[in-house]
Structures are given as C-alpha cells and as structure tokens.
PDB file of C-alpha atoms in Angstrom:
ATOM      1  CA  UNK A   1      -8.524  28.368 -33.345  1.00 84.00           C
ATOM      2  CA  UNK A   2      -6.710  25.893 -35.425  1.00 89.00           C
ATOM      3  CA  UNK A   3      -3.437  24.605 -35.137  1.00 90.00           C
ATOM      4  CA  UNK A   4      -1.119  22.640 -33.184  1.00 92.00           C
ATOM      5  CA  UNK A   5      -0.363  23.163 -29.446  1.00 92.00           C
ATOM      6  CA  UNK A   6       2.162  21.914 -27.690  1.00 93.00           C
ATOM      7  CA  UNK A   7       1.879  20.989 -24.378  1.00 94.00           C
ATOM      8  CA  UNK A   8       4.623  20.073 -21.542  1.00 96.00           C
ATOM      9  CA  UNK A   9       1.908  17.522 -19.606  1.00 95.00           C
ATOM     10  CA  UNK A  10       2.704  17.559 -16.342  1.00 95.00           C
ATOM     11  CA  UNK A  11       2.525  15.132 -13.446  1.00 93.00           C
ATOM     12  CA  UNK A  12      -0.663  13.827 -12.079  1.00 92.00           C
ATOM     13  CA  UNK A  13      -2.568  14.691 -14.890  1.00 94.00           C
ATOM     14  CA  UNK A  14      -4.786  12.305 -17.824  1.00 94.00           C
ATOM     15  CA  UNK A  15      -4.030  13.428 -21.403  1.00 93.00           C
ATOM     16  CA  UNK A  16      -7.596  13.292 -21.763  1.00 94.00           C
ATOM     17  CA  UNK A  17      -7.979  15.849 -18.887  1.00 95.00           C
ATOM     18  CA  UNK A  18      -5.446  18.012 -20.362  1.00 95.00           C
ATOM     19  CA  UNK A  19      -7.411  17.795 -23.933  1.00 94.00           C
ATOM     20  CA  UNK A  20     -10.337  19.234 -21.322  1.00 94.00           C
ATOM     21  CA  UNK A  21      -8.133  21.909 -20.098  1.00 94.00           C
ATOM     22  CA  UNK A  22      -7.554  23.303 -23.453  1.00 93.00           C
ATOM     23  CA  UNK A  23     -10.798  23.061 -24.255  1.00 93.00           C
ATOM     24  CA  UNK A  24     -11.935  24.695 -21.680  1.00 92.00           C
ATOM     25  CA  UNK A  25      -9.620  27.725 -21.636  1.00 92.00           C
ATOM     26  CA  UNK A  26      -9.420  28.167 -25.452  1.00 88.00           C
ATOM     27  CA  UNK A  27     -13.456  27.862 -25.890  1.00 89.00           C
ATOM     28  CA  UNK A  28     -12.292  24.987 -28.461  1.00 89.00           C
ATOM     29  CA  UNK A  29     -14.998  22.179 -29.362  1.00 88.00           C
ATOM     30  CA  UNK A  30     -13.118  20.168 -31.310  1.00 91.00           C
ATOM     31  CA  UNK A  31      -9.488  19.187 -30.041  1.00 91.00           C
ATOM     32  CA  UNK A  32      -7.356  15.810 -29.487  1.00 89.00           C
ATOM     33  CA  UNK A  33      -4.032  14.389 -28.283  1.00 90.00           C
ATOM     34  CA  UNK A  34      -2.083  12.592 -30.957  1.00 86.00           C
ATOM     35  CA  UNK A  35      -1.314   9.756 -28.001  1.00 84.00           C
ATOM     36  CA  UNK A  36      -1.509   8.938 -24.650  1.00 85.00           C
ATOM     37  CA  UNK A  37       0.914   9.813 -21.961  1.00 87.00           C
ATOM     38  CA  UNK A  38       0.459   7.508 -18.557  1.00 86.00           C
ATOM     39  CA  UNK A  39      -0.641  10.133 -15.718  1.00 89.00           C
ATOM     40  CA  UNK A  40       2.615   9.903 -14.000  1.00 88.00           C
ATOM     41  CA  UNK A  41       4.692  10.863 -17.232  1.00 88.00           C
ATOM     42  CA  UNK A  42       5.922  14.472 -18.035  1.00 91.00           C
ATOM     43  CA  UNK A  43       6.331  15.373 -21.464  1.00 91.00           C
ATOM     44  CA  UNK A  44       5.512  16.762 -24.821  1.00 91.00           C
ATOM     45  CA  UNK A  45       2.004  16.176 -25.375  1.00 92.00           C
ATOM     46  CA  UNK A  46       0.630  17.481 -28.680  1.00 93.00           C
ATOM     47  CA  UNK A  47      -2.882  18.687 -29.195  1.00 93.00           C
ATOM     48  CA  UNK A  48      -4.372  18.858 -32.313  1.00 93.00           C
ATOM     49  CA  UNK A  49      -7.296  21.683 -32.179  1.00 93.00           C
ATOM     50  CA  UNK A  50      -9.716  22.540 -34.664  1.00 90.00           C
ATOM     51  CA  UNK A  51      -9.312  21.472 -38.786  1.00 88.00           C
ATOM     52  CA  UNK A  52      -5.584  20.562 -37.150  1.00 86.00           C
ATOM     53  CA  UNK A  53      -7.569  17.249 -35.469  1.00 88.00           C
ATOM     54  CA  UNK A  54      -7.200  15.969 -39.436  1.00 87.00           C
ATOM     55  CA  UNK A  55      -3.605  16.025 -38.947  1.00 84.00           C
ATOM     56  CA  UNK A  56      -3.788  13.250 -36.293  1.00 81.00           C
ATOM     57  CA  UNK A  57      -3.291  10.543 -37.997  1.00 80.00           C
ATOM     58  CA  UNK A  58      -0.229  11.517 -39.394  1.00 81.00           C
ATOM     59  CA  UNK A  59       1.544  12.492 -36.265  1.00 79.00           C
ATOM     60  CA  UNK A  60       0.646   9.205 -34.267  1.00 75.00           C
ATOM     61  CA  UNK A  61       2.094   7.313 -37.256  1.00 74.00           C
ATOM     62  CA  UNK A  62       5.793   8.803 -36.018  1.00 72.00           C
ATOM     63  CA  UNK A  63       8.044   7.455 -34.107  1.00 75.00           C
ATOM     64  CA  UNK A  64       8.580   8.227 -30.902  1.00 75.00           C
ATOM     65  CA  UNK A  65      11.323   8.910 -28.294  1.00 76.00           C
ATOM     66  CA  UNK A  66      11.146   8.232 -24.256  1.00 76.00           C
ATOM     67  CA  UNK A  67      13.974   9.103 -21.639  1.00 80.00           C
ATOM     68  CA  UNK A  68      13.341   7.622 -18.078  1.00 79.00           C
ATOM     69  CA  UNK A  69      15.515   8.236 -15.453  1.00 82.00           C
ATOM     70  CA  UNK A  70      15.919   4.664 -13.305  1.00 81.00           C
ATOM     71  CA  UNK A  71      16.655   3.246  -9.578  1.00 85.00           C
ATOM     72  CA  UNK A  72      18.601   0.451  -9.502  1.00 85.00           C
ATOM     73  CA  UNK A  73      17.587  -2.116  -6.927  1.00 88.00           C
ATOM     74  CA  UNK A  74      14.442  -1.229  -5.806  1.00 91.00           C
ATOM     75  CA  UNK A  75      11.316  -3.491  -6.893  1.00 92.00           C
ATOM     76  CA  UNK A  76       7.566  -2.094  -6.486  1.00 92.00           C
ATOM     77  CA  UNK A  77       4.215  -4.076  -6.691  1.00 91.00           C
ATOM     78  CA  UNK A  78       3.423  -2.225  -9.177  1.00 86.00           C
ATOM     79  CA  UNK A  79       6.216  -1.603 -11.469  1.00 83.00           C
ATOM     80  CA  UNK A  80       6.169   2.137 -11.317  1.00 84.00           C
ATOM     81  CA  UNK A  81       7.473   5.042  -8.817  1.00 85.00           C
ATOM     82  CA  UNK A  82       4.249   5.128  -7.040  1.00 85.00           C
ATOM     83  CA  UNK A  83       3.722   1.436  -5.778  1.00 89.00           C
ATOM     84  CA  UNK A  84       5.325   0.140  -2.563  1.00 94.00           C
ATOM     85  CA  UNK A  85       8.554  -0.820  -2.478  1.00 95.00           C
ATOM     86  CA  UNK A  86       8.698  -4.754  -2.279  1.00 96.00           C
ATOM     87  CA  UNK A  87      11.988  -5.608  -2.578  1.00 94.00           C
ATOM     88  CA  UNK A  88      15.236  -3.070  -1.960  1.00 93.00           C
ATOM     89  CA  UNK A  89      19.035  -4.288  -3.001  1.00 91.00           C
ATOM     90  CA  UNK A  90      21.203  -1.716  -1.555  1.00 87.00           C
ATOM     91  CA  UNK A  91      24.001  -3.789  -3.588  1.00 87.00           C
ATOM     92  CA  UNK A  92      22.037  -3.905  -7.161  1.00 80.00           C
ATOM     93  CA  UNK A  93      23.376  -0.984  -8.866  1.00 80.00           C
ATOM     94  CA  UNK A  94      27.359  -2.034  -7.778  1.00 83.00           C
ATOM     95  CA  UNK A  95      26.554  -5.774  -9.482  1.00 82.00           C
ATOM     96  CA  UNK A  96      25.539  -3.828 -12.562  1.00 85.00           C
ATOM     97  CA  UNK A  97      28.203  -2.574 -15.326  1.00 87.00           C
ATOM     98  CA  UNK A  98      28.556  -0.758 -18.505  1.00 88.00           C
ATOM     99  CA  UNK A  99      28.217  -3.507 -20.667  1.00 92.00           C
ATOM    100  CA  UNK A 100      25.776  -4.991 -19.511  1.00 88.00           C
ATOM    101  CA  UNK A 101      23.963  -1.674 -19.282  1.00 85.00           C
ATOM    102  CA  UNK A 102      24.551  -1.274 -22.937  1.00 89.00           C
ATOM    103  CA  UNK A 103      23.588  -4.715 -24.030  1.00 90.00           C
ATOM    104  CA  UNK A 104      20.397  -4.568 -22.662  1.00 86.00           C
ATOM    105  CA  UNK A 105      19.663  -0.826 -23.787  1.00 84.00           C
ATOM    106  CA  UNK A 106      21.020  -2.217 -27.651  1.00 87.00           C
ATOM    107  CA  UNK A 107      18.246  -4.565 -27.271  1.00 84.00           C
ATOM    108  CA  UNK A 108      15.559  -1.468 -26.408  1.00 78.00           C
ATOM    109  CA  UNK A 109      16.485   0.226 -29.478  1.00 78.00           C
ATOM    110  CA  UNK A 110      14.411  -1.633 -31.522  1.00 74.00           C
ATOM    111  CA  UNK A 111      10.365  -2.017 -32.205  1.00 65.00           C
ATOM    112  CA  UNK A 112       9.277  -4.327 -29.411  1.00 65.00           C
ATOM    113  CA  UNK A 113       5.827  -5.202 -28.043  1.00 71.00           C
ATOM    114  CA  UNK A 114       5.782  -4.005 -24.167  1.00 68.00           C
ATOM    115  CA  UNK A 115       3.640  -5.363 -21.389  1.00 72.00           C
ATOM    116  CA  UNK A 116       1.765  -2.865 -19.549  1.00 70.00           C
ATOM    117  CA  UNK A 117       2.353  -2.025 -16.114  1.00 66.00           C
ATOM    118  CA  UNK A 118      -0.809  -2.441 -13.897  1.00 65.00           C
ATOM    119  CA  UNK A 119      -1.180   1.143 -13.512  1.00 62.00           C
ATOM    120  CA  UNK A 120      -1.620   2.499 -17.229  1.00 63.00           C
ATOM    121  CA  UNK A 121      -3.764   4.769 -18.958  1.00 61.00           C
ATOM    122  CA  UNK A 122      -4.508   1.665 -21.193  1.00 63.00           C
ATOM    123  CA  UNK A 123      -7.934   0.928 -22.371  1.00 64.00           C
ATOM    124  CA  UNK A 124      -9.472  -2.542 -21.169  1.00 64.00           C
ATOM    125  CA  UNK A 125     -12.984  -3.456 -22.865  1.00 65.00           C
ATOM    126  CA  UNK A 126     -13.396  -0.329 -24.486  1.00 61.00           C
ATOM    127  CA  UNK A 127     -12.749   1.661 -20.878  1.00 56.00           C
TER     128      UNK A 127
END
C-alpha cells in the first residue's frame, strides 16, 4: 500500500503508537506521521505509508492550524487538563472581556516559539 492516510488520533494515544497500529493492521513496513500530536490531543494525524513516506518532508514544512477549547480560572501543576488543579478563580472568566480576549489571541496569530508543557511528547536527549 502506498498513499496517504488520514487519521482522526484519538485520546490517550502516542502518534508513534498509532504509526504501530497501522502498521500492524495494514501489514505495512514502512509508514510515518508527518508530526507529532501530544497524547492527550485529538486530531488529524497524517500517515505517510509506503513510497508516500518521501512525501514527508513536504507536508511537515506546512503550516499548521490548532483549536483548543479553554477554562478560564482554573490553574494545574502541570499546565494541561490532566494535572491537579492548583489554583481555581470562580471569578476569572467575569474579569476577562472581549478585547482583551482578542488582543491576546492577535498576538497568537503569529510564528512564535512556545515553551513546552511538562507533559509533552517532546524528545529530551534523543528520548
């Protein structure tokens, strides 16, 4: 098989263990994601199978587009839905309007350089 597959990853899983999935299933030896989706993201995840893996490169050079639905006033230790709650502001989303809202998502709509949470699928020393 060669192609392109599309995949809706679901939550929980690794992209890598989804890559294993479709190997697995498909009886595919050579197969890749085009880009890593943390384990508690849902989403598009594209898998590149067979002569396909050349086209890669190409489709991790594109931009790419994130939607994240968000609780106001509540802080975890680790900055993610699955870390204990730390800090809860039953008042934070009432101190927050529309323009400030807007400022703030103005300045996210631009290339920035983003601090990983401590719970990634980031590499750290080559693991």
């Amino acid at each position: 098989m060669h192609g392109v597959l599309i995949i809706d990853k679901p939550h929980g899983m690794t992209s890598a263990a989804v890559v294993g999935e479709v190997r697995r299933r498909g009886e595919i030896s050579s197969a890749g994601h085009t880009g890593t989706l943390d384990p508690i993201a849902t989403g598009v995840l594209p898998i590149c199978v067979g002569t396909a893996t050349k086209l890669a490169q190409w489709l991790t050079a594109e931009d790419k587009a994130y939607e994240a639905t968000i609780e106001l006033g509540v802080e975890t230790d680790s900055y993610d839905v699955e870390g204990t709650v730390t800090r809860r502001d039953p008042d934070g989303a009432a101190r927050v309007d529309r323009a400030a809202v807007e400022r703030v998502l103005a300045e996210l709509a631009r290339t920035t350089e983003q601090v990983p949470p401590m719970h990634s699928a980031i590499k750290q020393g080559g693991v």
